PDB file of C-alpha atoms in Angstrom:
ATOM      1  CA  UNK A   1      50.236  46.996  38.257  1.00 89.00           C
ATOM      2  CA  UNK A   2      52.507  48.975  35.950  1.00 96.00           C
ATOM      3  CA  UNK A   3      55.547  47.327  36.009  1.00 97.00           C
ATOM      4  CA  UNK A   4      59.105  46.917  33.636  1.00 98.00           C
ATOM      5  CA  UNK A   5      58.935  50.930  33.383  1.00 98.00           C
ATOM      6  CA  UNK A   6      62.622  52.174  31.924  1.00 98.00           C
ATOM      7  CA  UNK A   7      61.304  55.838  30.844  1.00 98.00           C
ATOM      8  CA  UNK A   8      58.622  58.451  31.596  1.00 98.00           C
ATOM      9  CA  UNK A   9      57.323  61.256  30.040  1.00 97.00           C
ATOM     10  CA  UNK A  10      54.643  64.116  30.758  1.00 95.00           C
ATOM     11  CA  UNK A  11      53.435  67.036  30.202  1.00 91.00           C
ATOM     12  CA  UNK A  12      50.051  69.308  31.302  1.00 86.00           C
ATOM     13  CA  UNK A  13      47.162  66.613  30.899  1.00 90.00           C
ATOM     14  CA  UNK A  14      49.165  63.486  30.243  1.00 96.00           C
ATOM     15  CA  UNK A  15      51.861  60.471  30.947  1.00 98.00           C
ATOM     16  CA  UNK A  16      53.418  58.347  29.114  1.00 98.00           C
ATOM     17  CA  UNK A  17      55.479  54.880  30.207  1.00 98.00           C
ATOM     18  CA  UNK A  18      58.083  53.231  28.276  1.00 98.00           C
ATOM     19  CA  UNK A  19      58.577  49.507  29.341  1.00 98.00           C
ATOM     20  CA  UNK A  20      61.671  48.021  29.079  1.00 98.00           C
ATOM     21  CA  UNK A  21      59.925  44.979  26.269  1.00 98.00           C
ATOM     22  CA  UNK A  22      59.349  48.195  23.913  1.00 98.00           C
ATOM     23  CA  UNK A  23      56.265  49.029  24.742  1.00 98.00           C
ATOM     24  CA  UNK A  24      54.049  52.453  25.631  1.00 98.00           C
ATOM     25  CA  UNK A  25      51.490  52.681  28.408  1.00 98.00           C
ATOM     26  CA  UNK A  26      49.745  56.064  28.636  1.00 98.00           C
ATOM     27  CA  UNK A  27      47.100  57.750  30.707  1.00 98.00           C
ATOM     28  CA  UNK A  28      45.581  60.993  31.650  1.00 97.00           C
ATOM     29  CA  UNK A  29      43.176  63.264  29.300  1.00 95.00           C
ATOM     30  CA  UNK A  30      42.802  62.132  25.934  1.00 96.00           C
ATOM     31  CA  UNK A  31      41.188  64.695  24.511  1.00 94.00           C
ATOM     32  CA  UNK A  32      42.763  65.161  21.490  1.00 93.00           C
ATOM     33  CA  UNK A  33      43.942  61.562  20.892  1.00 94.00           C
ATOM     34  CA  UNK A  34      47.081  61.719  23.198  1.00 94.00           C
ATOM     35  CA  UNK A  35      46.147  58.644  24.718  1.00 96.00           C
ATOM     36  CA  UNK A  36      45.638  56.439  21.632  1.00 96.00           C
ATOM     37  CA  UNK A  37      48.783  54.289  21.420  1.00 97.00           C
ATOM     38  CA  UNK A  38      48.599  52.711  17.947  1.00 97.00           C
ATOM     39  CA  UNK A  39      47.494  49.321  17.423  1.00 97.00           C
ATOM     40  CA  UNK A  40      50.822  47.177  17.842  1.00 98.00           C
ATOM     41  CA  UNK A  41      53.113  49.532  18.429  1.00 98.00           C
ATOM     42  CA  UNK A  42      56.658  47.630  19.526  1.00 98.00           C
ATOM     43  CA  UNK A  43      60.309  48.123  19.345  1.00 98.00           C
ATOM     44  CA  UNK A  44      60.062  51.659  21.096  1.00 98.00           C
ATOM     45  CA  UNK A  45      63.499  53.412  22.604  1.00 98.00           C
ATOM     46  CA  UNK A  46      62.522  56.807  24.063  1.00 98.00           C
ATOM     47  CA  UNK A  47      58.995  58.825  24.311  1.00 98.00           C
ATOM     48  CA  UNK A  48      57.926  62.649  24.318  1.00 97.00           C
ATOM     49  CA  UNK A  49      54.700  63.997  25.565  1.00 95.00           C
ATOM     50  CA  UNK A  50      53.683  67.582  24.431  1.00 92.00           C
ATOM     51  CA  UNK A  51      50.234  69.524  25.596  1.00 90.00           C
ATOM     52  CA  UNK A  52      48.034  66.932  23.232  1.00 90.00           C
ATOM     53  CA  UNK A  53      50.559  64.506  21.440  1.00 92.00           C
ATOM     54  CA  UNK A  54      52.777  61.876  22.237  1.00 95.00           C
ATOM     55  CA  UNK A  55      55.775  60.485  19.981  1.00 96.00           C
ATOM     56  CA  UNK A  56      57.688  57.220  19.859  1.00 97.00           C
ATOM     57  CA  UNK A  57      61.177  56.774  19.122  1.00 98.00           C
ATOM     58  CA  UNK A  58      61.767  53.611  17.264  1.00 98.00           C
ATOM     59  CA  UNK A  59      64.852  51.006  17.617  1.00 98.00           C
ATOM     60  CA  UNK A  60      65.242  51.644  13.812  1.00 98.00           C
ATOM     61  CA  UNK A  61      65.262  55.336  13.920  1.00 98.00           C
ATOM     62  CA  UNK A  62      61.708  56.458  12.523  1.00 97.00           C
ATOM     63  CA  UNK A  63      58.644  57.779  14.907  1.00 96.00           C
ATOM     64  CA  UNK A  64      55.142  57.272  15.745  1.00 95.00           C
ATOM     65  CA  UNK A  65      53.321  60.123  16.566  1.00 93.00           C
ATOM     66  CA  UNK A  66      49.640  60.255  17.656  1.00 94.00           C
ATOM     67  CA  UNK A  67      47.482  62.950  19.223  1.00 92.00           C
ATOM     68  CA  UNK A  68      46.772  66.971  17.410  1.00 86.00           C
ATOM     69  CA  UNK A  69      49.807  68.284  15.937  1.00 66.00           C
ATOM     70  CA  UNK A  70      51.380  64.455  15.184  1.00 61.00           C
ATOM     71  CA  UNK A  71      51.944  64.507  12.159  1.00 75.00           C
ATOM     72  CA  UNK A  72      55.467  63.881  11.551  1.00 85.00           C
ATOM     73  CA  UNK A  73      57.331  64.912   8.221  1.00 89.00           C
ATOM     74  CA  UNK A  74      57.113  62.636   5.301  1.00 89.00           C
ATOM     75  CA  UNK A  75      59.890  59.830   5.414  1.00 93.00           C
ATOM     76  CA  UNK A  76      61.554  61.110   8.417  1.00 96.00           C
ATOM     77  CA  UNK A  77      64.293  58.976   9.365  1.00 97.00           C
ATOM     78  CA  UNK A  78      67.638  58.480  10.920  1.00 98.00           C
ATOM     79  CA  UNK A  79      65.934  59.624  14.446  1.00 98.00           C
ATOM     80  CA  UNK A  80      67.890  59.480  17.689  1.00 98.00           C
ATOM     81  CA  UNK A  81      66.208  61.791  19.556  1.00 98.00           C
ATOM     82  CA  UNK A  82      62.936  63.384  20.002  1.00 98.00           C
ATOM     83  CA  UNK A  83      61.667  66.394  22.344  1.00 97.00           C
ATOM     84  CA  UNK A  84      58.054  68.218  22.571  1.00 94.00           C
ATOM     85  CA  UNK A  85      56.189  70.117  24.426  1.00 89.00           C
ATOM     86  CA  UNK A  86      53.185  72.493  23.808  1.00 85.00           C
ATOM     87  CA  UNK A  87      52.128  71.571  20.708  1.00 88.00           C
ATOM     88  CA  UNK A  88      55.716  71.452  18.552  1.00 93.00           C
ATOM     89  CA  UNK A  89      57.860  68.522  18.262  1.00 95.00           C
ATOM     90  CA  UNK A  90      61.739  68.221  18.083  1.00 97.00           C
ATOM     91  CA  UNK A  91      63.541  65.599  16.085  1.00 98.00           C
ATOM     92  CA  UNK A  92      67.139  65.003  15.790  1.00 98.00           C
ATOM     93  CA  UNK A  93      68.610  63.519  13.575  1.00 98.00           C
ATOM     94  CA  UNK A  94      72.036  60.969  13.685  1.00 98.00           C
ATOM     95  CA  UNK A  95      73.856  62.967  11.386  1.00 98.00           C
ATOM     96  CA  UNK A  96      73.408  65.521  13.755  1.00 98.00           C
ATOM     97  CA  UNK A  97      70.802  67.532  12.032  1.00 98.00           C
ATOM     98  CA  UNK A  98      67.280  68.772  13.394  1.00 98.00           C
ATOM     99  CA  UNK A  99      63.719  68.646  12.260  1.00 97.00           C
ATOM    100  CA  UNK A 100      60.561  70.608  13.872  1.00 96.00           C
ATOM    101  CA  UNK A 101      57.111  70.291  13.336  1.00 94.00           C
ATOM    102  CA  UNK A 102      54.009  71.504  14.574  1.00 91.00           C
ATOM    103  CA  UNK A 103      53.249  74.764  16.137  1.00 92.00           C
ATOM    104  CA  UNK A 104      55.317  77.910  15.619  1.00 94.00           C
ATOM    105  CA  UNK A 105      53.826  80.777  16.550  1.00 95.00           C
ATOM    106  CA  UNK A 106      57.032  81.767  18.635  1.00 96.00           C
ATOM    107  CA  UNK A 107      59.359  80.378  15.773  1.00 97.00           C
ATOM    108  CA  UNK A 108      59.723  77.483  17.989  1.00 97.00           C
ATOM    109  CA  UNK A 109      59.387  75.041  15.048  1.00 96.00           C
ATOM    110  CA  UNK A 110      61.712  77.072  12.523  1.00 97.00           C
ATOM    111  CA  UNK A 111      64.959  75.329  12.740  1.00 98.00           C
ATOM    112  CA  UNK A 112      67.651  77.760  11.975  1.00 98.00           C
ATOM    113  CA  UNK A 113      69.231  77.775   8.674  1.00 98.00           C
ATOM    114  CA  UNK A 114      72.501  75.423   8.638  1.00 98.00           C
ATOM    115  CA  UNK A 115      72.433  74.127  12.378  1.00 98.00           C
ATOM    116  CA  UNK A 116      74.331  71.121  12.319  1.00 98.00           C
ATOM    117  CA  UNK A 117      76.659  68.755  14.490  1.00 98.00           C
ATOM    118  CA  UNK A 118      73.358  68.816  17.377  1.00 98.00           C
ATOM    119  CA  UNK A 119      74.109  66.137  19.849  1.00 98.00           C
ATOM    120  CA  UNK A 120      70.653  67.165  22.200  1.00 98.00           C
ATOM    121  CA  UNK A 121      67.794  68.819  21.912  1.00 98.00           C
ATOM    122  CA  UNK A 122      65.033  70.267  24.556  1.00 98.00           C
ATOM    123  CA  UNK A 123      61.555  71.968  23.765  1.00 96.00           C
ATOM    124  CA  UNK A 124      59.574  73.960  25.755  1.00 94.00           C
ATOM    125  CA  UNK A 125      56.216  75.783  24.660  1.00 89.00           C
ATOM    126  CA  UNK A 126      57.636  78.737  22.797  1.00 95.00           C
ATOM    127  CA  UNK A 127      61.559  78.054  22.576  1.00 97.00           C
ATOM    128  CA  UNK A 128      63.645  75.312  20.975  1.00 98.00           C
ATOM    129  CA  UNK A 129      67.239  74.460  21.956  1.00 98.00           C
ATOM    130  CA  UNK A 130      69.900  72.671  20.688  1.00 98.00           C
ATOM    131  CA  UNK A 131      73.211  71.109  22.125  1.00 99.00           C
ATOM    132  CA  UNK A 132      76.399  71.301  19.621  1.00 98.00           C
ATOM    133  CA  UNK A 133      78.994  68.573  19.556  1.00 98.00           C
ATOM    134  CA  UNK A 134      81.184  71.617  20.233  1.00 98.00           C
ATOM    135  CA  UNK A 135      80.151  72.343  23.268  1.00 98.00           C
ATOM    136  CA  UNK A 136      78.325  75.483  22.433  1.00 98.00           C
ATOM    137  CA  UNK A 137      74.398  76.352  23.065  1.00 98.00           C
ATOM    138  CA  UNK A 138      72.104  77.363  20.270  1.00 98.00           C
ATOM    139  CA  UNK A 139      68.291  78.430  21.213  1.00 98.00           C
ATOM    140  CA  UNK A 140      65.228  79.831  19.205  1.00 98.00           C
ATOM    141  CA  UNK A 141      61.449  80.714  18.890  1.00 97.00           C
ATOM    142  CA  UNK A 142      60.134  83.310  21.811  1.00 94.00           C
ATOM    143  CA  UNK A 143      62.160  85.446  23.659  1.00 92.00           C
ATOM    144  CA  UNK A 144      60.011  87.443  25.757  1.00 93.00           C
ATOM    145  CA  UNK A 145      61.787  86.186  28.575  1.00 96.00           C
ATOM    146  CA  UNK A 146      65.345  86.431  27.250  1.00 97.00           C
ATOM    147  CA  UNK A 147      65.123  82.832  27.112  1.00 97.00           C
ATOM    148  CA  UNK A 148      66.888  82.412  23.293  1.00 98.00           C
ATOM    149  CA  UNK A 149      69.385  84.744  24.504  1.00 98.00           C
ATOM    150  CA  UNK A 150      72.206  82.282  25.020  1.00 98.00           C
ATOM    151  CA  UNK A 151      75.332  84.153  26.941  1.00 98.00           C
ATOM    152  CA  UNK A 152      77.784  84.523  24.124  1.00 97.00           C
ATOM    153  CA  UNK A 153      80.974  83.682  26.446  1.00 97.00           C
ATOM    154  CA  UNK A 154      79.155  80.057  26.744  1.00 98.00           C
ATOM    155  CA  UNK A 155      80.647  77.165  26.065  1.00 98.00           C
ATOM    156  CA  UNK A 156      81.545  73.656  27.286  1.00 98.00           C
ATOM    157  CA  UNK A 157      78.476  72.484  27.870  1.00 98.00           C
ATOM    158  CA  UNK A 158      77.669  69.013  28.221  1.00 98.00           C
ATOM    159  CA  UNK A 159      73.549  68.820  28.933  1.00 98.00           C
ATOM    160  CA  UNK A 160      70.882  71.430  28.343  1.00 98.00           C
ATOM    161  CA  UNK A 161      67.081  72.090  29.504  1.00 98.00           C
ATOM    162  CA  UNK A 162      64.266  74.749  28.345  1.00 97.00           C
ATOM    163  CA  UNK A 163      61.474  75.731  30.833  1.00 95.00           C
ATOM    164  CA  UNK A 164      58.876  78.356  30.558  1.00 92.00           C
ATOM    165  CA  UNK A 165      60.789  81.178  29.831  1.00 95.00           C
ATOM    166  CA  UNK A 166      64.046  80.499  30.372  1.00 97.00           C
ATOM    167  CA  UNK A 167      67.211  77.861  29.714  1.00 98.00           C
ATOM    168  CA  UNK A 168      69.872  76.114  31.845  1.00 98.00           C
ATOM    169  CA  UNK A 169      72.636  74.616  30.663  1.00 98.00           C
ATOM    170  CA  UNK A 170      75.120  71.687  32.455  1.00 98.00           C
ATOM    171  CA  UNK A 171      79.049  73.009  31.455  1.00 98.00           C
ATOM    172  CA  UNK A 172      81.693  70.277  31.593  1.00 98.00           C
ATOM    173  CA  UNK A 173      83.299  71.521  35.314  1.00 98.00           C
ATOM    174  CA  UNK A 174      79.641  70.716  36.763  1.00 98.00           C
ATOM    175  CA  UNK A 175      78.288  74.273  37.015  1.00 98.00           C
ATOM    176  CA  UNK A 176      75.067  75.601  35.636  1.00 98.00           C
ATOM    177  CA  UNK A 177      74.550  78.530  33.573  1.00 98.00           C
ATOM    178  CA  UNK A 178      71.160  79.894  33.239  1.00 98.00           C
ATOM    179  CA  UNK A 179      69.275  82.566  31.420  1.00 98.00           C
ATOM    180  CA  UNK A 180      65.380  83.964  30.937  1.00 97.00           C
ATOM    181  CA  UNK A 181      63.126  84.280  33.523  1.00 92.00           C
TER     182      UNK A 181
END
């Protein structure tokens, strides 16, 4: 009967639904509290689903986050996008700053010192990357795979994704440029 659904998110052991009146519908394992939409919850935009937490982007910019390793950063604000995966969570920011939280054994969750002018973001277990108004590609956390080794001729890029060790990235003539595994 699930119905109105303008968004979808998942990861390992859960899904989450975004229906076009603002609302979340989730399902799959909730053992660690992934599954507990908050009481009332409304006036949702976009959703993220990590290992064992899910977070809601709100029309007016904040988050709700729920599930082990939710805990968003005190007064965070000024949100217009969100990424996660694992058990780290990606935030950016309108004025085109980013905030990470959660797990960072990889350095996944260390945002590097003075990134700004981010217009996307992507998260993947150990890695982090972010999209540049510029066009350019800047990635961190593990490298094992070569993954946060982004080409240093690249540029023009208009969309970016991070798997398990490795990256891709959309350029502006329509090919793909990948690196990693």
């Amino acid at each position: 009967g699930l119905s109105g659904v303008t968004a979808i998110a998942a990861r390992r052991f859960h899904t989450v639904a975004l229906k076009d009146n603002g609302t979340v519908v989730a399902w799959g394992l909730n053992s660690q509290g992934q599954l507990n939409i908050p009481a009332g919850l409304s006036d949702v935009t976009a959703i993220a689903a990590g290992r064992y937490q899910t977070i809601a982007l709100k029309d007016d910019g904040t988050i709700v986050a729920w599930g082990s390793t939710s805990l968003s950063p005190p007064g965070l604000s000024g949100v217009v996008a969100i990424a996660a995966d694992w058990q780290h969570t990606v935030a950016l920011k309108a004025d085109g700053t980013v905030v990470a939280w959660g797990d960072d054994t990889f350095g996944q969750a260390t945002v590097p010192a003075g990134l700004s002018g981010v217009r996307a973001i992507a998260a993947v277990s150990a890695h982090t990357v972010a999209l540049k108004a510029d066009g350019t590609v800047v990635a961190w956390g593990g490298t094992y795979a070569g993954q946060t080794s982004v080409p240093s001729d690249l540029s023009d890029v208009v969309g970016i994704a991070a798997g398990s060790g490795f990256t891709v990235a959309l350029k502006s003539d329509g090919s793909v440029v990948a690196w990693g595994a």
